[in-house]
Short mmCIF file of C-alpha atoms in Angstrom, two decimals:
data_model
loop_
_atom_site.label_atom_id
_atom_site.label_comp_id
_atom_site.label_asym_id
_atom_site.label_seq_id
_atom_site.Cartn_x
_atom_site.Cartn_y
_atom_site.Cartn_z
CA MET A 1 59.60 93.99 74.42
CA ASN A 2 61.74 95.82 76.95
CA LYS A 3 65.41 95.28 76.21
CA THR A 4 66.59 96.43 79.64
CA ALA A 5 68.39 93.50 81.25
CA PHE A 6 68.94 92.44 84.83
CA GLN A 7 72.43 92.89 86.23
CA HIS A 8 73.67 90.05 88.42
CA GLY A 9 76.12 89.86 91.30
CA ASN A 10 76.36 88.54 94.81
CA THR A 11 77.28 89.68 98.28
CA GLY A 12 77.71 87.46 101.31
CA ARG A 13 74.67 85.23 101.69
CA MET A 14 72.79 86.52 98.66
CA ARG A 15 72.75 86.54 94.92
CA ILE A 16 71.72 90.02 93.77
CA HIS A 17 69.72 90.82 90.62
CA VAL A 18 68.96 94.43 89.68
CA LEU A 19 66.93 95.85 86.81
CA PRO A 20 67.92 99.54 86.56
CA THR A 21 64.92 101.30 85.04
CA LYS A 22 62.97 104.55 85.31
CA ARG A 23 59.83 103.05 83.76
CA PHE A 24 58.12 102.50 87.11
CA LYS A 25 57.24 104.96 89.86
CA THR A 26 58.06 102.39 92.51
CA PHE A 27 60.84 100.07 93.59
CA ALA A 28 59.84 96.42 93.31
CA ILE A 29 61.81 94.27 95.75
CA SER A 30 61.53 90.49 95.87
CA LEU A 31 63.49 88.06 98.02
CA TYR A 32 63.35 84.37 97.12
CA ALA A 33 64.50 81.87 99.76
CA GLY A 34 64.31 78.21 98.77
CA ILE A 35 65.12 74.93 100.48
CA PRO A 36 64.47 71.34 99.35
CA LEU A 37 60.97 70.09 100.16
CA ALA A 38 61.24 67.69 103.10
CA GLU A 39 58.67 66.20 105.45
CA ASP A 40 60.58 67.17 108.60
CA THR A 41 60.98 70.85 107.66
CA VAL A 42 58.04 71.76 105.40
CA THR A 43 55.58 72.85 108.11
CA ALA A 44 58.04 74.85 110.22
CA THR A 45 59.40 76.59 107.11
CA ALA A 46 55.88 77.49 105.99
CA LEU A 47 55.01 78.87 109.43
CA THR A 48 58.17 80.99 109.69
CA PRO A 49 57.20 83.97 107.44
CA PHE A 50 53.79 84.19 109.14
CA VAL A 51 55.59 84.74 112.45
CA LEU A 52 58.25 87.04 110.95
CA ARG A 53 55.58 89.44 109.69
CA ARG A 54 54.24 89.94 113.22
CA GLY A 55 57.13 91.97 114.63
CA THR A 56 60.84 92.83 114.55
CA GLU A 57 63.40 94.21 117.01
CA SER A 58 62.50 97.81 116.14
CA TYR A 59 58.77 97.16 115.67
CA PRO A 60 57.95 94.37 118.15
CA GLU A 61 54.20 94.97 118.12
CA THR A 62 52.25 94.13 114.97
CA ARG A 63 50.61 97.55 115.08
CA GLN A 64 54.05 99.22 115.06
CA PHE A 65 55.09 96.96 112.18
CA ARG A 66 52.15 98.13 110.09
CA GLU A 67 52.57 101.76 111.10
CA GLN A 68 56.15 101.74 109.84
CA LEU A 69 54.90 100.71 106.40
CA GLU A 70 52.48 103.64 106.50
CA GLN A 71 55.35 105.95 107.45
CA MET A 72 57.07 104.81 104.25
CA TYR A 73 54.25 106.38 102.21
CA GLY A 74 52.15 103.24 102.33
CA ALA A 75 54.80 100.78 101.22
CA GLY A 76 53.47 97.35 100.33
CA PHE A 77 54.78 94.24 102.08
CA GLY A 78 53.74 90.63 101.64
CA PHE A 79 54.95 87.09 101.19
CA ASP A 80 54.06 83.81 99.50
CA VAL A 81 54.90 80.21 100.35
CA TYR A 82 54.80 77.80 97.42
CA LYS A 83 56.72 75.00 95.77
CA ARG A 84 58.78 75.09 92.62
CA GLY A 85 60.07 71.76 91.43
CA ASN A 86 61.17 69.87 94.53
CA TYR A 87 61.87 73.10 96.45
CA GLN A 88 59.80 74.98 99.02
CA MET A 89 59.96 78.70 98.30
CA VAL A 90 59.36 81.61 100.65
CA GLN A 91 59.09 84.84 98.70
CA PHE A 92 58.99 88.24 100.40
CA ARG A 93 57.89 91.30 98.39
CA MET A 94 58.03 95.04 98.94
CA ASP A 95 56.64 97.79 96.74
CA THR A 96 57.91 101.26 97.64
CA ILE A 97 57.38 104.57 95.88
CA ASN A 98 60.41 106.12 94.18
CA ASP A 99 62.00 108.90 96.26
CA SER A 100 61.73 111.37 93.40
CA PHE A 101 57.93 111.36 93.66
CA VAL A 102 57.70 112.29 97.36
CA LYS A 103 59.32 114.68 99.79
CA SER A 104 61.14 112.43 102.21
CA LYS A 105 64.25 113.25 104.19
CA ASP A 106 65.24 109.57 104.17
CA SER A 107 65.83 107.33 101.17
CA LEU A 108 62.74 105.16 100.82
CA LEU A 109 64.81 102.51 99.05
CA GLU A 110 67.15 102.32 102.04
CA SER A 111 64.19 102.36 104.43
CA SER A 112 62.76 99.40 102.51
CA PHE A 113 65.99 97.45 102.83
CA ALA A 114 66.24 98.32 106.50
CA PHE A 115 62.68 97.09 107.02
CA LEU A 116 62.99 93.88 104.95
CA GLY A 117 66.41 93.08 106.38
CA GLU A 118 65.05 93.35 109.89
CA VAL A 119 61.98 91.26 109.08
CA VAL A 120 64.12 88.43 107.73
CA THR A 121 67.13 88.52 110.05
CA ARG A 122 66.12 90.35 113.27
CA PRO A 123 62.68 89.19 114.45
CA VAL A 124 61.31 90.11 117.86
CA LEU A 125 62.29 87.51 120.48
CA GLU A 126 61.39 86.68 124.06
CA ASP A 127 63.67 84.54 126.23
CA GLY A 128 65.79 83.72 123.19
CA HIS A 129 62.99 82.38 120.99
CA PHE A 130 60.00 83.58 119.00
CA ARG A 131 57.26 85.35 120.94
CA SER A 132 54.86 82.64 122.12
CA SER A 133 51.65 84.56 121.43
CA TYR A 134 52.70 85.19 117.83
CA VAL A 135 53.61 81.55 117.23
CA GLN A 136 50.33 80.29 118.66
CA ALA A 137 48.23 82.76 116.65
CA GLU A 138 50.02 81.99 113.38
CA LYS A 139 49.83 78.24 113.92
CA GLU A 140 46.06 78.64 113.98
CA ASN A 141 46.22 80.88 110.91
CA VAL A 142 48.14 78.24 108.93
CA ARG A 143 45.84 75.51 110.24
CA LYS A 144 42.81 77.41 108.91
CA LYS A 145 44.49 77.87 105.52
CA LEU A 146 45.12 74.14 105.29
CA GLU A 147 41.55 73.38 106.35
CA ALA A 148 40.27 75.81 103.72
CA ILE A 149 41.85 73.62 101.03
CA VAL A 150 39.71 70.69 102.18
CA ASN A 151 36.61 72.88 102.01
CA ASP A 152 37.46 74.04 98.46
CA LYS A 153 36.82 70.77 96.65
CA ILE A 154 38.25 71.95 93.30
CA ARG A 155 41.53 72.85 94.94
CA TYR A 156 41.43 69.78 97.18
CA ALA A 157 41.03 67.42 94.23
CA SER A 158 43.90 69.12 92.42
CA GLU A 159 46.18 68.76 95.46
CA ARG A 160 45.16 65.15 96.06
CA CYS A 161 45.88 64.18 92.47
CA ILE A 162 49.42 65.56 92.82
CA GLU A 163 49.79 63.90 96.21
CA GLU A 164 48.86 60.51 94.77
CA MET A 165 50.90 60.88 91.60
CA CYS A 166 54.03 61.99 93.48
CA ARG A 167 53.46 59.84 96.57
CA HIS A 168 57.11 58.71 96.60
CA GLU A 169 58.55 62.19 95.89
CA PRO A 170 58.99 65.39 97.91
CA TYR A 171 56.66 67.14 95.47
CA ARG A 172 53.72 65.37 97.16
CA LEU A 173 54.05 67.77 100.11
CA HIS A 174 51.87 70.85 100.30
CA PRO A 175 53.98 74.03 100.60
CA LEU A 176 52.03 75.11 103.72
CA GLY A 177 52.95 71.85 105.42
CA GLN A 178 50.81 69.36 107.32
CA ARG A 179 48.18 70.07 109.95
CA SER A 180 49.39 67.17 112.08
CA ASP A 181 52.79 68.84 112.49
CA LEU A 182 51.46 72.13 113.86
CA ASP A 183 50.63 70.76 117.32
CA HIS A 184 54.25 69.73 117.86
CA ILE A 185 55.80 73.09 116.94
CA THR A 186 56.89 75.26 119.87
CA PRO A 187 58.36 78.79 119.93
CA GLU A 188 61.72 77.20 120.76
CA SER A 189 61.64 74.56 118.02
CA LEU A 190 60.38 77.06 115.44
CA TYR A 191 63.18 79.51 116.22
CA LYS A 192 65.75 76.73 115.86
CA SER A 193 64.19 75.73 112.54
CA TYR A 194 64.20 79.39 111.42
CA GLN A 195 67.92 79.73 112.17
CA GLN A 196 68.66 76.61 110.15
CA TRP A 197 66.48 77.89 107.29
CA LEU A 198 68.28 81.23 107.36
CA ASP A 199 71.68 79.53 107.18
CA THR A 200 70.88 77.02 104.46
CA ALA A 201 68.28 78.61 102.15
CA SER A 202 69.28 79.57 98.63
CA MET A 203 68.63 83.32 98.50
CA ASP A 204 68.07 85.61 95.53
CA LEU A 205 67.24 89.28 96.01
CA TYR A 206 65.68 91.15 93.09
CA VAL A 207 65.19 94.90 92.72
CA ALA A 208 63.56 96.66 89.77
CA GLY A 209 63.65 100.45 89.76
CA ASP A 210 65.82 103.54 89.55
CA THR A 211 68.89 102.11 91.30
CA THR A 212 72.15 100.29 90.56
CA LEU A 213 73.69 96.93 91.38
CA GLU A 214 76.36 98.67 93.47
CA GLU A 215 73.79 100.57 95.55
CA VAL A 216 71.80 97.41 96.22
CA LYS A 217 74.92 95.50 97.29
CA GLU A 218 75.76 98.22 99.80
CA LEU A 219 72.21 98.19 101.20
CA VAL A 220 72.23 94.41 101.58
CA ASN A 221 75.55 94.45 103.41
CA LYS A 222 74.27 97.19 105.69
CA HIS A 223 70.83 95.86 106.57
CA PHE A 224 70.84 92.05 106.36
CA ALA A 225 72.45 90.59 109.49
CA PHE A 226 73.34 87.05 108.44
CA SER A 227 75.37 84.91 110.84
CA SER A 228 76.99 83.18 107.90
CA ASP A 229 78.56 84.95 104.91
CA SER A 230 78.89 81.89 102.72
CA ASN A 231 76.16 80.79 100.39
CA ASP A 232 77.18 77.91 98.19
CA VAL A 233 73.62 76.64 97.99
CA SER A 234 72.38 76.48 94.42
CA TYR A 235 69.24 74.92 93.01
CA LYS A 236 69.73 71.37 91.76
CA GLN A 237 67.40 70.11 89.08
CA GLU A 238 66.28 66.51 88.70
CA SER A 239 68.43 64.78 86.10
CA SER A 240 65.42 62.98 84.65
CA THR A 241 61.71 62.74 85.30
CA ARG A 242 60.41 59.34 86.29
CA GLN A 243 58.22 58.15 83.48
CA ALA A 244 54.72 56.88 84.10
CA ASP A 245 54.33 53.14 84.54
CA GLU A 246 50.88 51.59 84.70
CA VAL A 247 48.13 54.16 85.02
CA ARG A 248 46.89 54.30 88.61
CA THR A 249 43.28 55.13 89.46
CA VAL A 250 42.35 56.57 92.86
CA VAL A 251 38.72 57.07 93.90
CA GLU A 252 37.86 59.05 97.02
CA LYS A 253 34.49 59.74 98.59
CA MET A 254 33.50 62.93 100.41
CA GLU A 255 30.41 65.04 100.82
CA VAL A 256 30.38 66.67 97.38
CA SER A 257 27.53 67.56 95.06
CA GLN A 258 29.74 67.43 91.97
CA GLY A 259 32.39 64.93 90.96
CA LYS A 260 35.97 66.10 90.43
CA LEU A 261 37.93 64.20 87.79
CA ASN A 262 41.62 65.05 87.80
CA MET A 263 44.44 63.44 85.86
CA GLY A 264 48.20 63.62 86.20
CA LEU A 265 50.68 63.22 83.34
CA ARG A 266 54.45 62.99 83.32
CA THR A 267 56.78 64.43 80.71
CA SER A 268 60.51 64.55 80.18
CA ILE A 269 60.25 68.19 79.01
CA THR A 270 61.21 70.80 81.60
CA TYR A 271 61.95 74.53 81.52
CA SER A 272 65.57 74.02 80.46
CA ASP A 273 64.67 71.61 77.65
CA GLU A 274 64.82 72.62 73.99
CA GLN A 275 61.22 71.37 73.57
CA TYR A 276 59.89 73.72 76.26
CA ALA A 277 58.16 76.02 73.77
CA ALA A 278 56.47 73.00 72.18
CA ALA A 279 55.30 71.84 75.63
CA LEU A 280 53.76 75.27 76.24
CA MET A 281 51.91 74.93 72.95
CA TYR A 282 50.83 71.40 73.85
CA ASN A 283 49.28 72.54 77.13
CA GLY A 284 47.68 75.58 75.52
CA ILE A 285 45.98 73.52 72.82
CA LEU A 286 44.97 70.72 75.19
CA GLY A 287 43.40 72.76 77.99
CA GLY A 288 45.25 75.95 78.84
CA TYR A 289 42.86 78.45 77.23
CA PRO A 290 39.13 78.90 76.45
CA HIS A 291 39.61 77.73 72.85
CA SER A 292 41.38 74.50 73.90
CA LYS A 293 40.29 70.93 73.18
CA LEU A 294 39.20 70.12 76.71
CA PHE A 295 37.06 73.22 77.06
CA MET A 296 35.49 72.96 73.61
CA ASN A 297 34.92 69.19 73.48
CA VAL A 298 34.34 68.11 77.08
CA ARG A 299 32.51 71.18 78.33
CA GLU A 300 30.93 72.91 75.34
CA LYS A 301 30.11 70.19 72.78
CA GLU A 302 29.32 67.28 75.10
CA SER A 303 28.18 69.34 78.12
CA LEU A 304 29.92 66.79 80.35
CA ALA A 305 31.89 69.17 82.55
CA TYR A 306 31.27 72.35 84.52
CA TYR A 307 34.92 73.16 83.94
CA ALA A 308 37.74 71.42 82.07
CA SER A 309 41.30 72.66 81.77
CA SER A 310 44.96 71.63 81.91
CA ARG A 311 48.15 72.96 83.46
CA TYR A 312 51.82 72.33 82.77
CA ASP A 313 54.55 72.65 85.41
CA GLY A 314 57.78 73.06 83.49
CA HIS A 315 59.91 73.08 86.62
CA LYS A 316 58.67 69.64 87.67
CA GLY A 317 57.88 68.09 84.31
CA ILE A 318 54.24 67.21 84.91
CA GLY A 319 50.89 68.09 83.38
CA THR A 320 47.52 68.01 85.10
CA ILE A 321 43.92 67.97 83.91
CA GLN A 322 41.09 69.34 86.05
CA SER A 323 37.37 68.84 85.43
CA GLY A 324 34.12 68.99 87.34
CA ILE A 325 31.48 66.47 86.25
CA GLU A 326 28.30 64.72 87.30
CA VAL A 327 29.29 61.43 88.91
CA GLN A 328 27.23 59.35 86.48
CA ASN A 329 29.19 60.88 83.58
CA TYR A 330 32.55 59.59 84.84
CA GLU A 331 33.14 56.91 82.21
CA LYS A 332 32.03 59.07 79.30
CA ALA A 333 34.03 62.12 80.48
CA LEU A 334 37.12 59.96 80.98
CA GLU A 335 36.71 58.52 77.50
CA ILE A 336 36.43 61.93 75.85
CA ILE A 337 39.36 63.39 77.81
CA LYS A 338 41.52 60.43 76.77
CA LYS A 339 40.38 61.02 73.18
CA GLN A 340 41.78 64.58 73.37
CA LEU A 341 45.10 63.18 74.59
CA ASP A 342 45.12 60.72 71.68
CA GLU A 343 44.36 63.50 69.20
CA MET A 344 47.31 65.49 70.52
CA ARG A 345 49.61 62.48 70.14
CA SER A 346 48.41 61.79 66.59
CA GLY A 347 48.78 65.43 65.57
CA GLN A 348 45.06 66.08 65.03
CA ILE A 349 45.51 69.79 65.61
CA THR A 350 43.97 72.53 63.50
CA ASP A 351 45.70 75.62 62.15
CA LEU A 352 43.18 77.69 64.13
CA GLU A 353 44.14 75.96 67.38
CA MET A 354 47.78 76.67 66.59
CA SER A 355 47.28 80.35 65.77
CA GLN A 356 44.96 81.02 68.73
CA THR A 357 47.37 79.36 71.17
CA LYS A 358 50.36 81.26 69.79
CA ALA A 359 48.41 84.51 70.19
CA MET A 360 47.59 83.71 73.82
CA ILE A 361 51.20 82.85 74.70
CA ARG A 362 52.44 85.92 72.82
CA ASN A 363 50.13 88.20 74.79
CA LEU A 364 51.19 86.67 78.10
CA LEU A 365 54.88 87.16 77.30
CA LEU A 366 54.36 90.74 76.14
CA GLU A 367 52.26 91.64 79.20
CA ILE A 368 55.17 90.77 81.48
CA ASP A 369 56.68 94.17 80.60
CA ASP A 370 53.73 95.89 82.30
CA SER A 371 54.72 94.66 85.77
CA ALA A 372 58.07 94.90 87.51
CA PHE A 373 57.19 91.89 89.67
CA GLU A 374 56.32 89.83 86.58
CA MET A 375 59.67 90.74 85.05
CA ILE A 376 61.36 89.65 88.26
CA ALA A 377 59.42 86.37 88.35
CA TYR A 378 60.37 85.57 84.77
CA ASP A 379 64.06 86.21 85.38
CA PHE A 380 63.99 84.02 88.48
CA ASN A 381 63.13 81.10 86.18
CA ARG A 382 66.67 81.49 84.83
CA GLN A 383 68.20 81.46 88.28
CA PHE A 384 66.17 78.49 89.44
CA SER A 385 66.51 76.31 86.34
CA GLY A 386 70.02 77.30 85.28
CA LYS A 387 68.65 78.02 81.78
CA ASP A 388 68.84 81.54 80.37
CA ARG A 389 65.76 81.87 78.21
CA PRO A 390 65.15 85.52 77.18
CA ARG A 391 61.50 86.26 76.51
CA ALA A 392 62.23 87.45 72.96
CA GLU A 393 63.92 84.11 72.27
CA LEU A 394 61.04 82.11 73.76
CA LEU A 395 58.55 84.15 71.72
CA GLN A 396 60.48 83.39 68.52
CA GLN A 397 60.52 79.69 69.41
CA VAL A 398 56.77 79.67 70.02
CA GLU A 399 56.08 81.47 66.74
CA ALA A 400 58.17 78.88 64.87
CA ILE A 401 56.41 75.84 66.35
CA GLN A 402 54.70 73.56 63.83
CA ILE A 403 52.06 70.88 64.38
CA GLU A 404 54.73 68.18 64.13
CA ASP A 405 56.62 69.84 67.02
CA VAL A 406 53.51 69.77 69.21
CA LYS A 407 52.93 66.14 68.22
CA ALA A 408 56.49 65.30 69.26
CA ALA A 409 55.97 67.04 72.60
CA ALA A 410 52.66 65.20 73.08
CA ALA A 411 54.47 61.88 72.72
CA THR A 412 56.39 62.67 75.93
CA PHE A 413 53.25 63.29 78.05
CA GLU A 414 52.23 59.96 79.60
CA LEU A 415 49.12 59.47 81.71
CA ASP A 416 50.20 58.48 85.23
CA THR A 417 47.28 58.95 87.64
CA ILE A 418 43.50 59.28 87.45
CA TYR A 419 41.94 60.78 90.58
CA PHE A 420 38.17 60.91 91.04
CA LEU A 421 36.42 62.58 93.96
CA LYS A 422 32.76 61.63 94.29
CA GLY A 423 29.91 61.76 96.82
CA GLN A 424 29.83 59.35 99.73
CA LYS A 425 26.48 57.86 98.62
CA GLU A 426 27.51 57.40 95.01
CA GLU A 427 28.16 53.91 93.72
#
């Protein structure tokens, strides 16, 4: 496992994290900007990066914007909008070839910072606000993405289960916002929202490549035009996860040919908890991998599900189960899934399940070294959670886990919500 460590500092509005390495032929640049999930800001914040990628002061036309990336030897640029814990994250990424591999009169690393800095802090404007045609086009783009979730019933059921389970929490909100909000967003209101986002977001800039912390600081100061130099915004974690009360069942009818049975569980174990490694093992044995209990018992042995798996969100402290079933098999599938949960709580776990799950987690942790962006993403867990958890340490913890440790973790996972999506004509 690569022992090269990130170096950390800050300058003005940003926390800076640099991994000096010559292992990769490119510079991997990632900017995380997070604000608390909130109903009145979620849609505008989600729309903002879509508009920012349309044009800047120097490259006001989208064609010019894309041509500049080509001029930088085909540099990659993209962004994601997602949620982590109760925060809405906008993540910008750039992938630029190392200067030593091309003949360029300008530093490609500096060109990348100039480009990204302008995208984030100097967008193209008209009459003091975002260009109207760009806002209108991107509103429709986001609307289509939200509508696509409804059309993808597996994804829709997963989102609806979370929405119902966290109906009194910010986490219920989809990171792309709400379709009903889009109609009310104007170029003027979006630009005002963007300025507020720029001033209040918690920002972390990561660079992995043949550079130094000092060089990156200089490039940030030169190319990111923030109106405010102060950034006291840090991520605040929930002090405790609300435990499940009485299990709530929600049934929804739509035009579907296959039922979707999803379940939400709550746990007190989060990324910063000492039991985190045991929670990873719990999820892996329950439904995280092809050898897991859900896959083998619900899908393979009983042939009750087209798919059956589980996920664990360590930043929120929840687990979810996803399965696709025939509607008439609902009661039986529910019974067998609950049986797997009971087996986990009673420690009915085989040595083979333990060893296979440890091997899967080990491989995932080791594969992080193959990608600069994966290394960046893993380190950001430390920044977001406030818990420094080196991969070598986590791997040792996973290897040391015993069945009793998984049983103890299982005791913290409580069933909260059962969500079932079935056909409109089904009774």
